[in-house]
CSV table of C-alpha atoms and ligand atoms in Angstrom, one decimal:
chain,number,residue,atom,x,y,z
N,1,UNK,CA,0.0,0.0,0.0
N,2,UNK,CA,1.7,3.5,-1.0
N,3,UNK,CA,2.0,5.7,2.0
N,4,UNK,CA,2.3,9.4,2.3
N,5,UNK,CA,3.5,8.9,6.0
N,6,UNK,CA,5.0,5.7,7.6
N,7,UNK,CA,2.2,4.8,10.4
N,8,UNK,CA,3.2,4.5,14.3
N,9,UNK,CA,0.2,2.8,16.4
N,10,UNK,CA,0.1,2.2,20.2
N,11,UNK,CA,-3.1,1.5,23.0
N,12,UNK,CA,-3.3,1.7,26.3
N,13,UNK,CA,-5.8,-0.7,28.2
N,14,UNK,CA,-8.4,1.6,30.4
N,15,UNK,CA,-7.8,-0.9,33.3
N,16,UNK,CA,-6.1,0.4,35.9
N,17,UNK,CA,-4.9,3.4,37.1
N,18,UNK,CA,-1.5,4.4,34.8
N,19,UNK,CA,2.0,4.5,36.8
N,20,UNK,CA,4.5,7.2,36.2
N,21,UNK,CA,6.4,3.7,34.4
N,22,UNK,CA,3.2,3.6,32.0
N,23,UNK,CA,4.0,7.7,31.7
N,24,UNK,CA,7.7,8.2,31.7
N,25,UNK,CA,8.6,5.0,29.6
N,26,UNK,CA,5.4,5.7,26.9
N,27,UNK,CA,3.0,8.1,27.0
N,28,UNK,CA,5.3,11.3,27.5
N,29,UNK,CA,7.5,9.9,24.4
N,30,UNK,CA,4.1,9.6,22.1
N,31,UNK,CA,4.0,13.3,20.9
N,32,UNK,CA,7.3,13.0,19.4
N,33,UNK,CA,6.1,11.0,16.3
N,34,UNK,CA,2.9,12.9,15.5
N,35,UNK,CA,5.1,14.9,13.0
N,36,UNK,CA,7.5,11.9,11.2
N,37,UNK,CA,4.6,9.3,11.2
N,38,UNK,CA,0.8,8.8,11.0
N,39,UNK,CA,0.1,8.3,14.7
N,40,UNK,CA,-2.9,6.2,15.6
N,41,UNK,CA,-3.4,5.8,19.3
N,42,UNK,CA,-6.0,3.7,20.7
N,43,UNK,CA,-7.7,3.1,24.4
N,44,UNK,CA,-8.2,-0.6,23.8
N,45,UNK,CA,-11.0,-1.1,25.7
N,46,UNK,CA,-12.0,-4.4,24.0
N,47,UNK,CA,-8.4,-5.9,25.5
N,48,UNK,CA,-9.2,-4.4,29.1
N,49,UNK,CA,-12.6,-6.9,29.3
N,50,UNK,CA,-10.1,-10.2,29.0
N,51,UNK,CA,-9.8,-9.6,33.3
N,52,UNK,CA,-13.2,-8.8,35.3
N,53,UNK,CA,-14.0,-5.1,35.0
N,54,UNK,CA,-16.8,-3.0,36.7
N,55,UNK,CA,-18.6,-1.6,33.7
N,56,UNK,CA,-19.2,1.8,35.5
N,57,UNK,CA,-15.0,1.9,35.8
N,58,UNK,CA,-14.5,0.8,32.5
N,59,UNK,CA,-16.5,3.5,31.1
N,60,UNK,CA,-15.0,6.1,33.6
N,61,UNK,CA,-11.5,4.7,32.6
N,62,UNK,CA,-12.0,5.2,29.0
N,63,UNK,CA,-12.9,9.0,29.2
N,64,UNK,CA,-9.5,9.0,31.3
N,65,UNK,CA,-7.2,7.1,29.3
N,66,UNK,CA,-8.5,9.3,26.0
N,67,UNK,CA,-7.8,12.6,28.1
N,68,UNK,CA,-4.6,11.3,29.3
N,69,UNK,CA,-3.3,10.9,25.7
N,70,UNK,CA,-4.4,14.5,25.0
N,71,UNK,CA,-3.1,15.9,28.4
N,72,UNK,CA,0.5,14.0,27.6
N,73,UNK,CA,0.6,16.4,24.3
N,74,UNK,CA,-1.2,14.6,21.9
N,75,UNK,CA,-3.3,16.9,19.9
N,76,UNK,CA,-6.4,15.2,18.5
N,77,UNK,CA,-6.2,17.8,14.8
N,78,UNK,CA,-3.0,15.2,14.6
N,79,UNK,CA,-3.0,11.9,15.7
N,80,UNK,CA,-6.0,9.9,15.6
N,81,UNK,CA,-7.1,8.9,19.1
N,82,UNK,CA,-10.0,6.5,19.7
N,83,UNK,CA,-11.6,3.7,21.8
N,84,UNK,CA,-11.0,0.1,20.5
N,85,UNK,CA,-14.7,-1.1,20.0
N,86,UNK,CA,-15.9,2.1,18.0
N,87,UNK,CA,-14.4,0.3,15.7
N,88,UNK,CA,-15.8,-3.2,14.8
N,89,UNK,CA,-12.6,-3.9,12.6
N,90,UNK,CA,-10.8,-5.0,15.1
N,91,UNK,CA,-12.8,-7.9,15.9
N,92,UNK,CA,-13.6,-8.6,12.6
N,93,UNK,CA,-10.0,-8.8,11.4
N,94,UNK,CA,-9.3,-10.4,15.3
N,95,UNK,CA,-11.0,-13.4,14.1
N,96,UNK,CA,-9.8,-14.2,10.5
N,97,UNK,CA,-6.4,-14.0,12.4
N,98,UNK,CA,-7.2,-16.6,15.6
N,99,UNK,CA,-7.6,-18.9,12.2
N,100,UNK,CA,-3.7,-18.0,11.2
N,101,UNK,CA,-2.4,-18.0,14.3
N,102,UNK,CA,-1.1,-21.3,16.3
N,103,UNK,CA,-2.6,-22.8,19.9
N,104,UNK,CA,1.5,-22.8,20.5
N,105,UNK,CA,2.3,-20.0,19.8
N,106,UNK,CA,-0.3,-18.3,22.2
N,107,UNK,CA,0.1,-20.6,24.7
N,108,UNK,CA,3.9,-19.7,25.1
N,109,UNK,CA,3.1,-15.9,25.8
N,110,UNK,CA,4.4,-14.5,29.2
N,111,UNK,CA,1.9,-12.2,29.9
N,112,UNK,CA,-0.8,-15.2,29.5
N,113,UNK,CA,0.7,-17.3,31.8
N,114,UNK,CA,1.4,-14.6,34.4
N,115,UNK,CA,-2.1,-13.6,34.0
N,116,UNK,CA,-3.9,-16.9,33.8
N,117,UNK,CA,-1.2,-17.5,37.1
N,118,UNK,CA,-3.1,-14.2,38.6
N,119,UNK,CA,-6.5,-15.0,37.6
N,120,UNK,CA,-6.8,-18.8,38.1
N,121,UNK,CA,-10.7,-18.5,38.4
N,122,UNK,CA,-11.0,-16.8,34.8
N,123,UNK,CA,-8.5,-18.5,32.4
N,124,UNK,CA,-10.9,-17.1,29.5
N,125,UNK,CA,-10.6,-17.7,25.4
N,126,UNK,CA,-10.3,-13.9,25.4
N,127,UNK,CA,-7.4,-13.7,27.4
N,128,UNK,CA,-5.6,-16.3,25.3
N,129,UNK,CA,-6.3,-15.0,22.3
N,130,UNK,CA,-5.6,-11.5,23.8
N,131,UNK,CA,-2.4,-11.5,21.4
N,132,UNK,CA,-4.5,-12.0,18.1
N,133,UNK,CA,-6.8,-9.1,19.1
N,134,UNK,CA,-3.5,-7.2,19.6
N,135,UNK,CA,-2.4,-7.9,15.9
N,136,UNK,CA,-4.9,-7.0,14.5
N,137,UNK,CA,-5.6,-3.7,16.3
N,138,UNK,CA,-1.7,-3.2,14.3
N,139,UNK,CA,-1.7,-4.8,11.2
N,140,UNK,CA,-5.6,-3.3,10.4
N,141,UNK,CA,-3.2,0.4,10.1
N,142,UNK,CA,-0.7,-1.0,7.9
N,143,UNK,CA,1.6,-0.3,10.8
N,144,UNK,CA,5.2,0.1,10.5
N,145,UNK,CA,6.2,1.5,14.1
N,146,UNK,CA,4.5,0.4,17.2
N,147,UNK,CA,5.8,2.1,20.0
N,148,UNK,CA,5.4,-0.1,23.5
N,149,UNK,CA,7.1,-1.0,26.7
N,150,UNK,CA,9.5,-4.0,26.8
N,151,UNK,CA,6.8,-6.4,27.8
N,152,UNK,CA,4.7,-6.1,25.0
N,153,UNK,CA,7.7,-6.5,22.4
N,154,UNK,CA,6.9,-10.5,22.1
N,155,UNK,CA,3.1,-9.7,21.3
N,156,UNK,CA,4.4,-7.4,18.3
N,157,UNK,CA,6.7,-10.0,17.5
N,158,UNK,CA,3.8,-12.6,17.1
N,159,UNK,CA,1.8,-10.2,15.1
N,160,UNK,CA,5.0,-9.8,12.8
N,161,UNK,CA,5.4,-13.8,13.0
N,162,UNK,CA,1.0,-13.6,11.6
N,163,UNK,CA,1.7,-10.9,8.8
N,164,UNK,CA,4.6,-12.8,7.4
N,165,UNK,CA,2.6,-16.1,7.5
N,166,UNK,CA,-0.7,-14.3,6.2
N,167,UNK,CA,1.5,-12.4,3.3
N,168,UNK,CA,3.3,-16.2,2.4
N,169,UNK,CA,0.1,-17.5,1.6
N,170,UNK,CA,-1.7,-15.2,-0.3
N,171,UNK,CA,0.3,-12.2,-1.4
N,172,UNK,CA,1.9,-9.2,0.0
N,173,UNK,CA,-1.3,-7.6,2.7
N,174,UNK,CA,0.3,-6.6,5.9
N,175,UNK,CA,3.2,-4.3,6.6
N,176,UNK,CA,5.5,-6.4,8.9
N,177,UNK,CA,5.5,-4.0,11.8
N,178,UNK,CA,8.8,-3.2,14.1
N,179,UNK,CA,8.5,-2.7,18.1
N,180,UNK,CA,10.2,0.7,18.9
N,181,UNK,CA,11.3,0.0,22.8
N,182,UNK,CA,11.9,3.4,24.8
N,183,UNK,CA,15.1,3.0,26.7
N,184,UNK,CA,13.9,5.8,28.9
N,185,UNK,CA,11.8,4.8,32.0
N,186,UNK,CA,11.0,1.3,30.4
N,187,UNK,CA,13.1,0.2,33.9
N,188,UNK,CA,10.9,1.8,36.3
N,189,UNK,CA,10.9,-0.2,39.7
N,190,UNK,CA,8.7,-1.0,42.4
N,191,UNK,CA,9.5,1.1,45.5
N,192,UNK,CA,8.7,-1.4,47.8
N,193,UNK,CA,11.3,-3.7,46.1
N,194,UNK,CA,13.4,-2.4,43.4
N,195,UNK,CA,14.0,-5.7,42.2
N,196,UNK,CA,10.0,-5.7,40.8
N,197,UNK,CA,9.0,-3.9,37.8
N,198,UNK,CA,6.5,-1.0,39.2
N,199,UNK,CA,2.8,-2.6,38.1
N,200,UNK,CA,0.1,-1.0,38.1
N,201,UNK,CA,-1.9,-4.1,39.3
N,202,UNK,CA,0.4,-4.3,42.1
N,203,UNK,CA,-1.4,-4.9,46.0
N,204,UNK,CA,0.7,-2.6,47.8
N,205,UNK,CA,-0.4,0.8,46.9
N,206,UNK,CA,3.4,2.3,48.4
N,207,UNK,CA,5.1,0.3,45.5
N,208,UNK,CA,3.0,2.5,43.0
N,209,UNK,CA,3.6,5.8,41.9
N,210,UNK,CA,0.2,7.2,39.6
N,211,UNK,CA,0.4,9.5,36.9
N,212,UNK,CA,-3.0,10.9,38.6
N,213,UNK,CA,-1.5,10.8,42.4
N,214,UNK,CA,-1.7,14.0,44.4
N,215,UNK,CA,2.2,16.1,45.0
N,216,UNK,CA,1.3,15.3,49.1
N,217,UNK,CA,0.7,11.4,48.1
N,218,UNK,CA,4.0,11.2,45.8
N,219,UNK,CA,6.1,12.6,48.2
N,220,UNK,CA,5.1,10.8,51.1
N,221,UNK,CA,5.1,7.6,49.0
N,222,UNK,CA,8.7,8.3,47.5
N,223,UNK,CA,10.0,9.3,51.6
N,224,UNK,CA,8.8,5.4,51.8
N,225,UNK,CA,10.6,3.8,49.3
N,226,UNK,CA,12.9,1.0,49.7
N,227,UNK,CA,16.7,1.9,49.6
N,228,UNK,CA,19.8,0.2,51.8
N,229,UNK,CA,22.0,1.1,54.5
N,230,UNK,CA,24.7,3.0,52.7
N,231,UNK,CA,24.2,6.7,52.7
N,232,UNK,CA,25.8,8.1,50.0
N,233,UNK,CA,23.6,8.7,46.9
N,234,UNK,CA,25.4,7.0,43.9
N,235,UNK,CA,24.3,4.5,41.1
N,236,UNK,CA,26.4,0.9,42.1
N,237,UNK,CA,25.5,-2.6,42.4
N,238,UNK,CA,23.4,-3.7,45.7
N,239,UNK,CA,22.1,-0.3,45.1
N,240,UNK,CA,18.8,-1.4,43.3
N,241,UNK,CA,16.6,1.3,45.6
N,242,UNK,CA,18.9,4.1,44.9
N,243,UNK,CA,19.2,3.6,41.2
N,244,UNK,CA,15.8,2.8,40.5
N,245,UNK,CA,14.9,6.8,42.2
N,246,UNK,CA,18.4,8.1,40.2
N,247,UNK,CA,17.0,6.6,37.7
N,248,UNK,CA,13.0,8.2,38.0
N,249,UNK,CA,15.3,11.5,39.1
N,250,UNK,CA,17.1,11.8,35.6
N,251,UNK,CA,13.7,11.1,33.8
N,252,UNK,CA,12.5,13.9,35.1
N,253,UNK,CA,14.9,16.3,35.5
N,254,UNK,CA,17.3,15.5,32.4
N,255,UNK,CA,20.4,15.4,34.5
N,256,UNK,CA,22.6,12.8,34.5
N,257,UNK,CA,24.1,10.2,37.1
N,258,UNK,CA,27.3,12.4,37.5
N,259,UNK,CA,25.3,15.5,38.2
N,260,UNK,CA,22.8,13.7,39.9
N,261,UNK,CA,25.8,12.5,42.4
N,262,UNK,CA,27.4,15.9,42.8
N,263,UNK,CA,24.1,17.4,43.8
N,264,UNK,CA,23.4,15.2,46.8
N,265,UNK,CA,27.4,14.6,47.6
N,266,UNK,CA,26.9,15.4,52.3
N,267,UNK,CA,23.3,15.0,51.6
N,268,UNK,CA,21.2,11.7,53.2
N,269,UNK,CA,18.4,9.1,51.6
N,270,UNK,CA,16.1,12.0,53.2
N,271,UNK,CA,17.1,15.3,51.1
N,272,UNK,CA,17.4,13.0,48.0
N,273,UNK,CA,13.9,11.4,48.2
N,274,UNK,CA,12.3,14.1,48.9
N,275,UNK,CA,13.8,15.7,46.0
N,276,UNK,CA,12.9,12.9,43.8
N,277,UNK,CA,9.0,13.4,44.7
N,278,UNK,CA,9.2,17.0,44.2
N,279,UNK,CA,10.5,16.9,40.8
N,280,UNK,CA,8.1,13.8,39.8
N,281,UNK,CA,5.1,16.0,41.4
N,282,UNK,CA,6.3,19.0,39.4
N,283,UNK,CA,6.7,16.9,36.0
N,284,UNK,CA,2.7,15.5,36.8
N,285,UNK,CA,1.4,18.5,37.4
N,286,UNK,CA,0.3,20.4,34.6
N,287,UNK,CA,-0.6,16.9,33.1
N,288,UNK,CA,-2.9,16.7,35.7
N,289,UNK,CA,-4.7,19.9,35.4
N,290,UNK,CA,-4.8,19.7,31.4
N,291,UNK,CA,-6.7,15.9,32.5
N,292,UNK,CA,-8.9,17.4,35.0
N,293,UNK,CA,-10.1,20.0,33.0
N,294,UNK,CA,-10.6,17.6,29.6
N,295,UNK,CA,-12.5,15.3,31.7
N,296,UNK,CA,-14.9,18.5,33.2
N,297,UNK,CA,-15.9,18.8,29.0
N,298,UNK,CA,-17.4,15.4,28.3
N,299,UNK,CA,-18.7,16.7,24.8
N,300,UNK,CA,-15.2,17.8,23.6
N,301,UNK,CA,-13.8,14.5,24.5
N,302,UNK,CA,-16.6,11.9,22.7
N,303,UNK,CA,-16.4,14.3,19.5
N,304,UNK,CA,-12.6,13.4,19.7
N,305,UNK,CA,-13.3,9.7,19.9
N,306,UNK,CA,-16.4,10.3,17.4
N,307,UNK,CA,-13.6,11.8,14.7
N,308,UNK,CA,-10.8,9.5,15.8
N,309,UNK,CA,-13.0,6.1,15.2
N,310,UNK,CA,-14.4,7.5,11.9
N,311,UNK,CA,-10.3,8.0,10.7
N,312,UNK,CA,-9.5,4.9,12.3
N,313,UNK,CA,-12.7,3.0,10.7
N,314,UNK,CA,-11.6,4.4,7.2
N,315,UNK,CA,-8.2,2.7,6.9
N,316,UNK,CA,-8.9,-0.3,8.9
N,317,UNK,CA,-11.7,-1.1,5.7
N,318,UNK,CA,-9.5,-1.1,3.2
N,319,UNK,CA,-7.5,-3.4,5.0
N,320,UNK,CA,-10.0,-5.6,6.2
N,321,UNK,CA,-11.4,-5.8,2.8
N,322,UNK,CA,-8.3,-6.3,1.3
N,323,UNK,CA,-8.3,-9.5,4.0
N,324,UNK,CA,-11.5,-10.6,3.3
N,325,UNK,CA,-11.2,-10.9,-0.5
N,326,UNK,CA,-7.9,-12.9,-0.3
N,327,UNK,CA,-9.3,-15.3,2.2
N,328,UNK,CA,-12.4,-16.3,-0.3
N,329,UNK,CA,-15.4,-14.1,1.0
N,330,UNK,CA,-18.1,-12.8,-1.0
N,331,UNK,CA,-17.7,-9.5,-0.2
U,1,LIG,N1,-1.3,-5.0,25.1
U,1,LIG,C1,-0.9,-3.6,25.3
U,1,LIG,C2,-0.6,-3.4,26.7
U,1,LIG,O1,-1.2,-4.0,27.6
U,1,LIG,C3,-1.9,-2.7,24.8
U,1,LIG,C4,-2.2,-2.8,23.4
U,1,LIG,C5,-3.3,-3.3,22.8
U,1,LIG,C6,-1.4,-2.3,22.3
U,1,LIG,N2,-3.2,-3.2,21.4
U,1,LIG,C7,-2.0,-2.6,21.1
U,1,LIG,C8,-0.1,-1.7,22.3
U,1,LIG,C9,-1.5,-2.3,19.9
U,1,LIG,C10,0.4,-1.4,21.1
U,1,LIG,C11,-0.2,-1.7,19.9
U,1,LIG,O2,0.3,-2.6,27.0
């Protein structure tokens, strides 16, 4: 298919509240594309329903999620943002795929077994066939970027494993799509234990900084966090508390470990930590505001996802048409 722009396409599940990982290792980097690529961004609410949700939540969660993407600096005129199941494509296109794609392959997917692992009582189809959905949500686009934390990169590598398998048999359809991987915050750990990627899903809500969490709540949970009995702030090995918040610290600040070290050489865990939530608090702020006040004007955001799912809807046909001809429907 001839392109004007290369496409980039991410989602975000509306299914938990997002960390400052989720914000610092993706969402913060998203605006940078919107002029090199097409952007598509989508709140894949069709993903979020493989695990129990509370319809009310999901609902609420999706109005977030959208003004999240618009408070992070993504302006709706261009990249097209929209919810998952405005646009019946996906599982259209979902399905054909589940018929090209191998029990074996899905059943060797981490985040499956780590979530059927979590939810023992719910082991659903949808949830095993999560990855399928995933695929098709980027080959519909013609995607050649998709921009994602390191734990999805073996999802996009089974959808470019399904578009090289689907293309084989009946012709060139899908562009194979590459995972872009940020290198910034994509290490983000827990503060309880620094060994732990932060989750969002995770029990203890100290381990967790939110993207939504108030500056008194950030600070008092950073003043918390786990670090060792040295006192000297430097990056080193047995150090995994301290780097992980030198780590969050340069994120934010865009200073590095040498300058980091020099600013807190006589100083304790204390001054440092508390230095660390200030400057995350500072960063979140004006996101926060801009989120508030796109959530207080409910029209504004459902005529964003109204426009985004009619762009999205437009090149996910020809696609899916494209699809549907090659596999033998009447069409
Ligand atoms: N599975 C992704 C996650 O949990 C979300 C997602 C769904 C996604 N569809 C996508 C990410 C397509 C990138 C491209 O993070």
């Amino acid at each position: 298919m001839l392109k004007d722009k290369k496409v980039s396409y991410s989602g975000i599940q509306p299914s938990g509240n997002l960390t400052i990982g989720n914000y610092l290792g993706a969402l913060r980097n998203f605006s940078q594309y919107s002029d090199e690529y097409q952007t598509f961004y989508c709140v894949v609410d069709m993903h979020a329903i493989t695990v129990r949700q509370v319809p009310a939540e999901l609902r609420r969660r999706t109005y977030e999620t959208l003004a999240l993407y618009i408070a992070a600096g993504l302006d709706p005129e261009k990249n097209t943002l929209y919810v998952q199941s405005h646009v019946p494509a996906h599982a259209e296109l979902a399905w054909i795929l589940n018929c090209y794609t191998m029990f074996g392959e899905l059943s060797r997917m981490t985040q499956f077994k780590d979530k059927s692992a979590k939810h023992s009582d719910n082991i659903n189809a949808g949830l095993f066939t999560y990855p399928t959905l995933m695929a098709a949500d980027i080959l519909l686009y013609q995607t050649d970027v998709v921009p994602v934390g390191v734990d999805q990169k073996q999802h996009v590598e089974l959808a470019r494993d399904i578009a090289g398998r689907f293309n084989q048999a009946y012709s060139e359809t899908f562009t194979i799509p590459e995972p872009i991987i940020s290198k910034s915050g994509m290490k983000i750990m827990s503060l309880a234990d620094p060994t732990k990627k932060m989750s969002k899903s995770d029990e203890n809500a100290n381990a967790v900084v939110y993207i939504l969490d108030d500056k008194d709540t950030i600070i008092r949970k950073f003043k918390r966090a786990v670090t060792d009995s040295d006192t000297c702030v430097r990056y080193g090995e047995g150090k995994d508390g301290i780097n992980n918040l030198m780590s969050i610290y340069s994120c934010v600040s865009g200073k590095s470990y040498d300058e980091i070290e020099r600013e807190f050489e006589g100083r304790g865990y204390g001054d440092f930590k508390l230095a660390v939530g200030e400057a995350v608090a500072d960063t979140l702020a004006p996101v926060q505001a801009e989120h508030a006040r796109l959530l207080s004007d409910k029209a504004y955001l459902e005529s964003v996802m109204k426009n985004g799912a009619d762009t999205a809807a437009y090149f996910a046909q020809k696609t899916l048409s494209k699809v549907k001809k090659k596999v033998g429907f009447l069409i």
